[in-house]
Coordinates of C-alpha atoms in Angstrom, one line a residue:
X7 CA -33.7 -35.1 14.6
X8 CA -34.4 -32.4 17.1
X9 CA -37.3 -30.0 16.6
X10 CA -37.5 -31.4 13.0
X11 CA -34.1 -30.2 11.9
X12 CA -31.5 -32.5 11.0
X13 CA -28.2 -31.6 13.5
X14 CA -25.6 -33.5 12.3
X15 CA -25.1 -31.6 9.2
X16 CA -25.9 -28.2 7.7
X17 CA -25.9 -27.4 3.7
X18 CA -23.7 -24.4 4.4
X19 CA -19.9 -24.1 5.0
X20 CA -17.1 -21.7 5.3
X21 CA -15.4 -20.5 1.7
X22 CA -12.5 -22.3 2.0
X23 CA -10.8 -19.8 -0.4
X24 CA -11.8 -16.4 1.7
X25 CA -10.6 -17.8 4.5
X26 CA -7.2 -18.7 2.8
X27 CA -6.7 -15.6 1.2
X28 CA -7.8 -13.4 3.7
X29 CA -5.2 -14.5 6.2
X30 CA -2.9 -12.9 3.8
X31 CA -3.4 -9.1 4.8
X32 CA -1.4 -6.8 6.7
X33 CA -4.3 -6.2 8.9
X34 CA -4.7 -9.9 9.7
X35 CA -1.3 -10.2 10.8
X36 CA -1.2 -7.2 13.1
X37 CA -5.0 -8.2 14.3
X38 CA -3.1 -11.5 16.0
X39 CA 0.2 -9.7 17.2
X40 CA -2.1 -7.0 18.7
X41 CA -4.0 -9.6 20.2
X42 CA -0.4 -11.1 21.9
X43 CA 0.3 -7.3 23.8
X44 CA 0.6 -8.5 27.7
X45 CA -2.6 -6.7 28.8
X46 CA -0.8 -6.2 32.4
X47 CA 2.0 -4.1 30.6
X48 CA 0.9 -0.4 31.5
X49 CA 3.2 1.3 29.1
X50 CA 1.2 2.4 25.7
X51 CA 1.0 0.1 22.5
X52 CA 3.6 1.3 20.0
X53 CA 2.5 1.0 16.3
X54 CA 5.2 0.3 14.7
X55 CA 3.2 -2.0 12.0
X56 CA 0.6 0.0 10.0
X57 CA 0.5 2.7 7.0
X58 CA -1.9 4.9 9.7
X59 CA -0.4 7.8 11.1
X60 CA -3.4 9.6 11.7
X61 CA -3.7 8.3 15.3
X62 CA -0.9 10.9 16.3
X63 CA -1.8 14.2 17.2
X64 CA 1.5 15.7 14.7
X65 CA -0.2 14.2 11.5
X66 CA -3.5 15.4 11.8
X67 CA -5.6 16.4 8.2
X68 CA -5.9 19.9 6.7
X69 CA -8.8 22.2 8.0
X70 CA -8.8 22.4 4.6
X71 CA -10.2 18.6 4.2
X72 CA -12.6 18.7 7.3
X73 CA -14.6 21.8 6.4
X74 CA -15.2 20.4 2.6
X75 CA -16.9 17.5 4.5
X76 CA -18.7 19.4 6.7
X77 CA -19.5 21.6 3.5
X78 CA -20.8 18.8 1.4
X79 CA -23.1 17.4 4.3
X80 CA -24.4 20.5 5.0
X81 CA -25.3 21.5 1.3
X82 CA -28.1 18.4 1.5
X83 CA -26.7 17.5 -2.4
X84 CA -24.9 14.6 -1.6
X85 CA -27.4 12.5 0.3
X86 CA -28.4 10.0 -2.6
X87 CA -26.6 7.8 -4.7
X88 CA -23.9 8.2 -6.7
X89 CA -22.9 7.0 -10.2
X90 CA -21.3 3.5 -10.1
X91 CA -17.9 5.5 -11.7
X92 CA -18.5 8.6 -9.2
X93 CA -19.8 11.9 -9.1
X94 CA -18.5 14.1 -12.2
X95 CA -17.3 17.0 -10.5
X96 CA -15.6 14.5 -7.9
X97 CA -13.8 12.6 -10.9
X98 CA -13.0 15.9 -13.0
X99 CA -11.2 17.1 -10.0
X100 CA -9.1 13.8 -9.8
X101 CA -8.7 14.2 -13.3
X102 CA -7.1 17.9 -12.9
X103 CA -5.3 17.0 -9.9
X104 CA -3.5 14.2 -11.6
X105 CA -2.8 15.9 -14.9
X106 CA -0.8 18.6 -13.6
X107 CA 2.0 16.1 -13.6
X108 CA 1.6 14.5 -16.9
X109 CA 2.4 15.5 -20.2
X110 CA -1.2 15.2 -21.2
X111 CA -4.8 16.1 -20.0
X112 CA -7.1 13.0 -18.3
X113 CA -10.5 13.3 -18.7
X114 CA -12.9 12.7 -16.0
X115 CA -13.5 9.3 -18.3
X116 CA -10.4 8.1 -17.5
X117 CA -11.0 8.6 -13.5
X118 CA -13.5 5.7 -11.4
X119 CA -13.7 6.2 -7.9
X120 CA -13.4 3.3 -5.2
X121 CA -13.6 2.8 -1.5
X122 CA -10.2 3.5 -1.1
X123 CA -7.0 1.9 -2.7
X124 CA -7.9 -1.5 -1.6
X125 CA -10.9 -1.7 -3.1
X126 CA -9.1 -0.2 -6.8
X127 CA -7.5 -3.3 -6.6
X128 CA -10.3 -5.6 -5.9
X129 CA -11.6 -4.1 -8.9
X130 CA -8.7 -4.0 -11.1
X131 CA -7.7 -7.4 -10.6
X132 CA -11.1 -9.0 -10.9
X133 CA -11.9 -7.0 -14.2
X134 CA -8.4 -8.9 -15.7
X135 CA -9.1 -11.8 -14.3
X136 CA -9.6 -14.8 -17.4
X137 CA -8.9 -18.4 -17.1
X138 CA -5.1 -19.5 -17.6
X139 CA -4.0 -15.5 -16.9
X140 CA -1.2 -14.5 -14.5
X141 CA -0.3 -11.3 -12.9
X142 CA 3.3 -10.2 -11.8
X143 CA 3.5 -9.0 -8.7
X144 CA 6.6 -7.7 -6.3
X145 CA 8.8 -9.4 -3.6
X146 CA 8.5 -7.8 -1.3
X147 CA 4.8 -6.1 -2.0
X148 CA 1.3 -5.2 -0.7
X149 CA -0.2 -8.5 0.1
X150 CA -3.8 -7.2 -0.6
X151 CA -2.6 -8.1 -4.1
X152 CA -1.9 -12.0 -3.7
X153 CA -5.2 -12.0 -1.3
X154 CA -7.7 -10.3 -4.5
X155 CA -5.1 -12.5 -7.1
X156 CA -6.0 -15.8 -5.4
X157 CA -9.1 -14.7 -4.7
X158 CA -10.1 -13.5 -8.6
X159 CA -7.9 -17.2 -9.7
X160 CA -5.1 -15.0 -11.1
X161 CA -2.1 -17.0 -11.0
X162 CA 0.5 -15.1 -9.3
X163 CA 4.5 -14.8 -10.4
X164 CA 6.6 -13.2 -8.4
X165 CA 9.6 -10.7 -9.3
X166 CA 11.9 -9.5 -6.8
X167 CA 13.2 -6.1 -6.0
X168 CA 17.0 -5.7 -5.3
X169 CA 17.7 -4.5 -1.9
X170 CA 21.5 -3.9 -2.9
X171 CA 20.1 -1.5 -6.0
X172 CA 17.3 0.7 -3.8
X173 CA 14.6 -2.2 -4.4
X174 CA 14.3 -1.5 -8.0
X175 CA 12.9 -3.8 -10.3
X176 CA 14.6 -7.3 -11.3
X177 CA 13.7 -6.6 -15.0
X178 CA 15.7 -9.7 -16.3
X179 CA 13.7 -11.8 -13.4
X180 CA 10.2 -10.0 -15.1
X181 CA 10.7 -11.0 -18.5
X182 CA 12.1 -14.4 -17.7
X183 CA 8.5 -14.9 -16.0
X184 CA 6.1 -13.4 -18.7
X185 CA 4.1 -15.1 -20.8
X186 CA 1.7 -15.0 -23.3
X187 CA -1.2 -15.0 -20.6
X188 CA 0.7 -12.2 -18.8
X189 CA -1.6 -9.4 -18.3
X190 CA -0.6 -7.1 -16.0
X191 CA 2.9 -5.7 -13.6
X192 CA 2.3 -4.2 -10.4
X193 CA 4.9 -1.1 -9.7
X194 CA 4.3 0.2 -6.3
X195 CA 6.1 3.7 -6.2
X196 CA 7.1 5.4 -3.5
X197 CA 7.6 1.7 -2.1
X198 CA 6.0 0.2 0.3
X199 CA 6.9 -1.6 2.4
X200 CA 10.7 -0.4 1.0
X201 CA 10.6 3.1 1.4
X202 CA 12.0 3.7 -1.8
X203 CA 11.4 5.9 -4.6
X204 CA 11.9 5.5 -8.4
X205 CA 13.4 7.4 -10.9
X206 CA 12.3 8.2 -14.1
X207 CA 14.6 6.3 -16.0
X208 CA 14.0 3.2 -14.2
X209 CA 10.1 3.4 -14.5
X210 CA 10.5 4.2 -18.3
X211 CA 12.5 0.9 -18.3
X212 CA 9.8 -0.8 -16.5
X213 CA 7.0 0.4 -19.5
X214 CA 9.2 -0.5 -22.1
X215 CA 9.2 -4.1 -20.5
X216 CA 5.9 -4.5 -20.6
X217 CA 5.2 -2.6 -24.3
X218 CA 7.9 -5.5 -25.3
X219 CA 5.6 -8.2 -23.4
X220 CA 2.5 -6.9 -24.6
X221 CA 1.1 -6.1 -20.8
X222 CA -0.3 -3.3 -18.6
X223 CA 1.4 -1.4 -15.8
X224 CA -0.8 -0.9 -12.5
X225 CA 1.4 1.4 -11.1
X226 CA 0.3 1.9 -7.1
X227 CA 0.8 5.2 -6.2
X228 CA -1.3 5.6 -2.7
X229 CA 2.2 7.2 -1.4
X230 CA 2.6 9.9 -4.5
X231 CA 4.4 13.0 -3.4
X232 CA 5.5 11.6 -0.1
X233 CA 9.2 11.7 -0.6
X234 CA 11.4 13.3 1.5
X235 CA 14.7 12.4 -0.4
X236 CA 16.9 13.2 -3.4
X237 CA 14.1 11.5 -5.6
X238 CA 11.4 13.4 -6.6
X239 CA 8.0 11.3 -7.8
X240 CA 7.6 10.5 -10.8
X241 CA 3.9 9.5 -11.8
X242 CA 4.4 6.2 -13.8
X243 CA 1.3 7.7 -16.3
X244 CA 3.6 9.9 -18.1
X245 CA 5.1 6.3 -19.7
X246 CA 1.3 5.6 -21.0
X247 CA 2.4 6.3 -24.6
X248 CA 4.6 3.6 -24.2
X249 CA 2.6 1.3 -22.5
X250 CA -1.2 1.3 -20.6
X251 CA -0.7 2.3 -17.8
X252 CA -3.8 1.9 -15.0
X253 CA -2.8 4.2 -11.6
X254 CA -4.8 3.4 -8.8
X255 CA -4.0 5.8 -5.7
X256 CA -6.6 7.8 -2.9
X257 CA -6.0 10.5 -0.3
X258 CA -5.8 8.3 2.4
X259 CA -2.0 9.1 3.2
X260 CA -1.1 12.2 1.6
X261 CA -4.0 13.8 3.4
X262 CA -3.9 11.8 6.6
X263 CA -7.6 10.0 6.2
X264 CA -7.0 6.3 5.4
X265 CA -10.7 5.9 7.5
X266 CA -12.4 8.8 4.9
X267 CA -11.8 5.6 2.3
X268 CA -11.5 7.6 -0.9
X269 CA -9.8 6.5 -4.2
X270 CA -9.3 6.2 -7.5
X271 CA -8.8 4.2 -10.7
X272 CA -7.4 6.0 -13.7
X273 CA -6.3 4.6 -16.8
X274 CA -3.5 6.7 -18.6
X275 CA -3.2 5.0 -22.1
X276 CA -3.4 7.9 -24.8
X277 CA -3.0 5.1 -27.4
X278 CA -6.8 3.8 -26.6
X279 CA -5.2 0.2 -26.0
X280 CA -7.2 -0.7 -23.1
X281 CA -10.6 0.3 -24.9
X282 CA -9.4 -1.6 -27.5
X283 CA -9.3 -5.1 -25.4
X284 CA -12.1 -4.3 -23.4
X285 CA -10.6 -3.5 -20.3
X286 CA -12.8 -0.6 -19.5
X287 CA -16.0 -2.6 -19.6
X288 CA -14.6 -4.8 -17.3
X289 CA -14.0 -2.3 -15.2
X290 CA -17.3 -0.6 -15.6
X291 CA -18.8 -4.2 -14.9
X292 CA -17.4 -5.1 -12.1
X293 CA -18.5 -1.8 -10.5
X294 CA -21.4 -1.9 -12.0
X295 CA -21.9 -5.2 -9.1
X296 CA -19.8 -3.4 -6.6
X297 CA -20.6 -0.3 -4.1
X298 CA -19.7 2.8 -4.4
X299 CA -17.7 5.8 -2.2
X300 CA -19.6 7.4 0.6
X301 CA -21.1 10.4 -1.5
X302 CA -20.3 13.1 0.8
X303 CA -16.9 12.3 0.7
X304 CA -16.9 13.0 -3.2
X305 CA -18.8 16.0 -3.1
X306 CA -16.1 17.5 -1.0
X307 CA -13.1 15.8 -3.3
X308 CA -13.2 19.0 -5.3
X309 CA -12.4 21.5 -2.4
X310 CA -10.0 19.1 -0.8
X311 CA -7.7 19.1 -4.2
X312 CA -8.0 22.6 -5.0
X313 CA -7.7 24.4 -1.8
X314 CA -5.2 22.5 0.2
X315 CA -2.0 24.7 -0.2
X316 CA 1.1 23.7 0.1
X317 CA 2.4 24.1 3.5
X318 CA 0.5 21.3 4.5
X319 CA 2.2 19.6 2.0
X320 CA 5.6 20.4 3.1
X321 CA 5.1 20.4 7.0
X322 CA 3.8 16.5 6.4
X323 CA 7.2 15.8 4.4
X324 CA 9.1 17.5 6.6
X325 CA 8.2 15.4 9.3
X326 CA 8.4 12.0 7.2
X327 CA 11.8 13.0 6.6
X328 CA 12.5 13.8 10.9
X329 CA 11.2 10.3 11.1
X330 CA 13.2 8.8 8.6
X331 CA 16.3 10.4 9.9
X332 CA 15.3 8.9 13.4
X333 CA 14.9 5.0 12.3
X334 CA 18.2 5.0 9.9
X335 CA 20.0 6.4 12.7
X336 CA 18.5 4.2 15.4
X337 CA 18.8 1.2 13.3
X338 CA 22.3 1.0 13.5
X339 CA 22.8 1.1 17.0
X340 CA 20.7 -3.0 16.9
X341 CA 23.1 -5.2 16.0
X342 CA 20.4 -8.0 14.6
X343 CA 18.7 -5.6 12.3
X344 CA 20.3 -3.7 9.0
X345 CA 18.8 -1.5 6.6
X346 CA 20.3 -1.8 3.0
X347 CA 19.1 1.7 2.1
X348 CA 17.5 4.8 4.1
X349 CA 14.5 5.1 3.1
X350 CA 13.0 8.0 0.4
X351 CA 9.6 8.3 0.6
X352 CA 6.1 6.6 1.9
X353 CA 6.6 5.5 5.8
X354 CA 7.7 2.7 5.8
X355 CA 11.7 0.6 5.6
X356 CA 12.3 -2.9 5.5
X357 CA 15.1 -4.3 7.4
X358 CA 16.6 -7.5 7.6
X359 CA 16.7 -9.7 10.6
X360 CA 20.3 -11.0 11.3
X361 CA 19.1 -14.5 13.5
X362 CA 22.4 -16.1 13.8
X363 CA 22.8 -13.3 16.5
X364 CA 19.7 -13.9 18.6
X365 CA 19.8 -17.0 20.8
X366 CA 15.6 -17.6 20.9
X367 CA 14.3 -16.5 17.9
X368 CA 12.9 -19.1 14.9
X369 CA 11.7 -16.5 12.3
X370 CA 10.9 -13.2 11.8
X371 CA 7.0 -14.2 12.8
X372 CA 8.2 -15.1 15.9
X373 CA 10.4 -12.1 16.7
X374 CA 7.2 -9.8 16.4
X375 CA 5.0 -11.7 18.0
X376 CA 7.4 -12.2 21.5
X377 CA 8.4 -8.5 21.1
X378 CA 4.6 -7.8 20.8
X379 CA 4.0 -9.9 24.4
X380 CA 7.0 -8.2 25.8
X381 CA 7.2 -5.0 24.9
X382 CA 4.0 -4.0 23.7
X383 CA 5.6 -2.5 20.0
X384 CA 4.6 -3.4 17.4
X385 CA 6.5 -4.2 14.0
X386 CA 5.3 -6.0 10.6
X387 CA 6.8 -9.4 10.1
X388 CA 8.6 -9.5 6.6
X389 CA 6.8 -12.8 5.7
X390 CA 3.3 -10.6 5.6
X391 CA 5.1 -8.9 2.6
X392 CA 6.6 -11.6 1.2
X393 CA 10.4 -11.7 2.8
X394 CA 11.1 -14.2 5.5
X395 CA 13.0 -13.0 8.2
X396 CA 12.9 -9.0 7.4
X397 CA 10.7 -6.9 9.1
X398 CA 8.4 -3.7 8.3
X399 CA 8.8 -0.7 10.2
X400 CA 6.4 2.1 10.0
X401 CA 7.9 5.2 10.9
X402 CA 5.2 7.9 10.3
X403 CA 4.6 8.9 14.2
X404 CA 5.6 11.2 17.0
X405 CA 9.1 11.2 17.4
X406 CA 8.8 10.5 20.7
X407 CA 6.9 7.1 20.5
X408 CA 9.7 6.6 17.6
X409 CA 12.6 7.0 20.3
X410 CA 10.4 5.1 22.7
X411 CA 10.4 2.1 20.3
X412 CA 13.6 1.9 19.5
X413 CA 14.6 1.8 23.1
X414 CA 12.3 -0.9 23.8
X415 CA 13.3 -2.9 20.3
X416 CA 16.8 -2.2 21.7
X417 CA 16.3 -3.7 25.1
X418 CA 14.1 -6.8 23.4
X419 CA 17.8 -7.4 21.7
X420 CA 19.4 -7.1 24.8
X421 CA 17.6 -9.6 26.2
X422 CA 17.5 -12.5 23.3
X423 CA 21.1 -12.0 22.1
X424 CA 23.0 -14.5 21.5
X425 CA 25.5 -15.7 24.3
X426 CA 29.7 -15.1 23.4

């Protein structure tokens, strides 16, 4: 005993399953490669490894965006709290914005606004979340799915997506692993990490899957309209006569503000299926217990969707597709990496690590990490996503830091290449 307390043990402990899952996320992996970056290395950190392009002068918001917050602060009417679903005008603007792609009207009932796309999924997966359910999720994905899955106890099955057919989905794989405690597919579209882009009649084969397994689509569209390709997006809600479909996306990349921390939940399912099975008051639960978006941010939601015109729009793409352009090309000229298809839309391509031709190397977690301590560039691991021994490349940045990094990815090659 010492000063009455017993020392030798405490009635506390760590949750064994946050710390499990949590070591799942991107932004754990790049928090211990960042961590690796020789401090005695004078030449900038390159950032090869996130979905945050904002940190480059060249991808900087719309005026557009930043006076509608300073608006909305200044007005003194979003100071309090807002609804647990979000401010009306907030989610009939969301509602507006999304319908002018669908062949039907959403209603700001339909719209629930989050703390960005991560926490949409939080939400999402917790409301579906019964004992004995399972989810099916993509290989290779978005590991905050797996991290809320095991956190939520939603088995996980995995599908893969076919790198020699543009990543699209392994539907035979899908309904080999369904079930009759299936409840949901995740479709991420534009891909990440792939860089692809769907089209239409590959998603409408994807909802009449799950209409013939009697489960949802979340279709993940955080990267809609980011495609820079001969795909144009197609929102996976115009399929929700076919199927429920629940889209969770944000402005966080189309507008350059993943920090602003802004999205949305929105069920399209004219059919009234998920009201039906009482997926809606799960979802209201759940955020019922939960927090809600900054407030300012959705008073200025409105003005941001309405009045950002186009050319910001295009310039954004335009670059993408510069970008793009740059990492096919440059990919080539490594012999230990290969891309299987140039990438279509969001910023990011996955590419294969050829190890048989590096002399050093165990895995494609050890590649990042020793080209991390020696040239201070940083690329996702594909193991984070769910492929061993591919990586992630981000390529939304200055050109210049994308030439930069490739030179130095190039000469890390160079020097681990495998002896004739």
């Amino acid at each position: 005993m010492e000063n009455g307390t017993r020392t030798s043990k405490w009635n506390f402990k760590e949750n064994e399953k946050l710390v499990s899952v949590s070591g799942l996320t991107v932004r754990s992996v790049l928090n211990k490669l960042m961590s690796g970056v020789d401090p005695a290395d004078t030449r900038p950190v390159i950032p090869l490894g996130h979905g945050d392009p904002s940190a480059f002068p060249c991808f900087r918001t719309t005026p557009v965006a930043e006076d509608a917050i300073s608006d909305a602060v200044r007005s003194a009417k979003f100071n309090g709290y807002s609804s647990t679903v979000g401010i009306l005008p907030a989610r009939r603007a969301v509602a507006e914005y999304l319908s002018q792609d669908l062949p039907y009207k959403l209603s700001p009932d339909d719209v629930y606004l989050t703390i960005g796309c991560n926490q949409a999924i939080e939400v999402l997966l917790n409301a579906l979340a019964r004992p004995n359910a399972n989810i099916l999720l993509p290989t290779p994905g978005f590991p905050y799915y797996e991290a809320w899955a095991g956190f939520s106890h939603l088995e996980m099955r995995h599908f893969n997506l076919l790198p020699e057919k543009e990543w699209e989905v392994d539907l035979n794989m899908v309904e080999s692993l369904a079930d009759e405690n299936t409840v949901a597919i995740v479709i991420i579209n534009p891909g990440n990490p792939c860089g692809n882009v769907y089209t239409d009649q590959h998603l409408k084969k994807v909802a009449e899957m799950a209409r013939k397994l009697r489960i949802l689509v979340i279709a993940d569209e955080v990267y809609a309209h980011l495609t820079f390709g001969s795909k144009p997006f197609v929102p996976m809600g115009i399929f929700g006569s076919i199927s429920p479909v629940i889209t969770l996306g944000s402005i966080s990349k189309r507008w350059i503000v993943p920090g602003w921390r802004l999205g949305w939940l929105v069920t399209n399912d004219p059919n009234g299926i998920l009201k039906e099975h009482g997926v809606i008051d799960s979802i209201t639960g759940y955020l019922n217990i939960s927090s809600d978006p900054a407030t300012f941010i959705q008073g200025a939601i409105p003005q941001i969707l309405q009045k950002t015109k186009d050319d910001f729009f295009s310039k954004i793409v335009n670059m993408l597709r510069e970008d793009a352009n740059i990492v096919y090309d440059r990919i080539k000229d490594i012999p230990c990496i290969t891309c299987p298809s140039k990438p279509e839309g969001s910023m990011f391509v996955m590419v294969k690590l050829l190890l048989d031709l590096l002399e050093d190397i165990e895995d494609d977690l050890d590649f990042c990490d020793k080209l991390a301590k020696e040239e201070s560039l940083i690329i996702l691991p594909g193991v984070a996503v769910g492929l061993k021994n591919w990586l992630r490349i981000t390529f939304a940045c200055e050109p210049s830091s994308l030439e930069d990094g490739f030179q130095r990815l190039n000469a890390f090659y160079q020097r681990h290449a495998k002896k004739q």
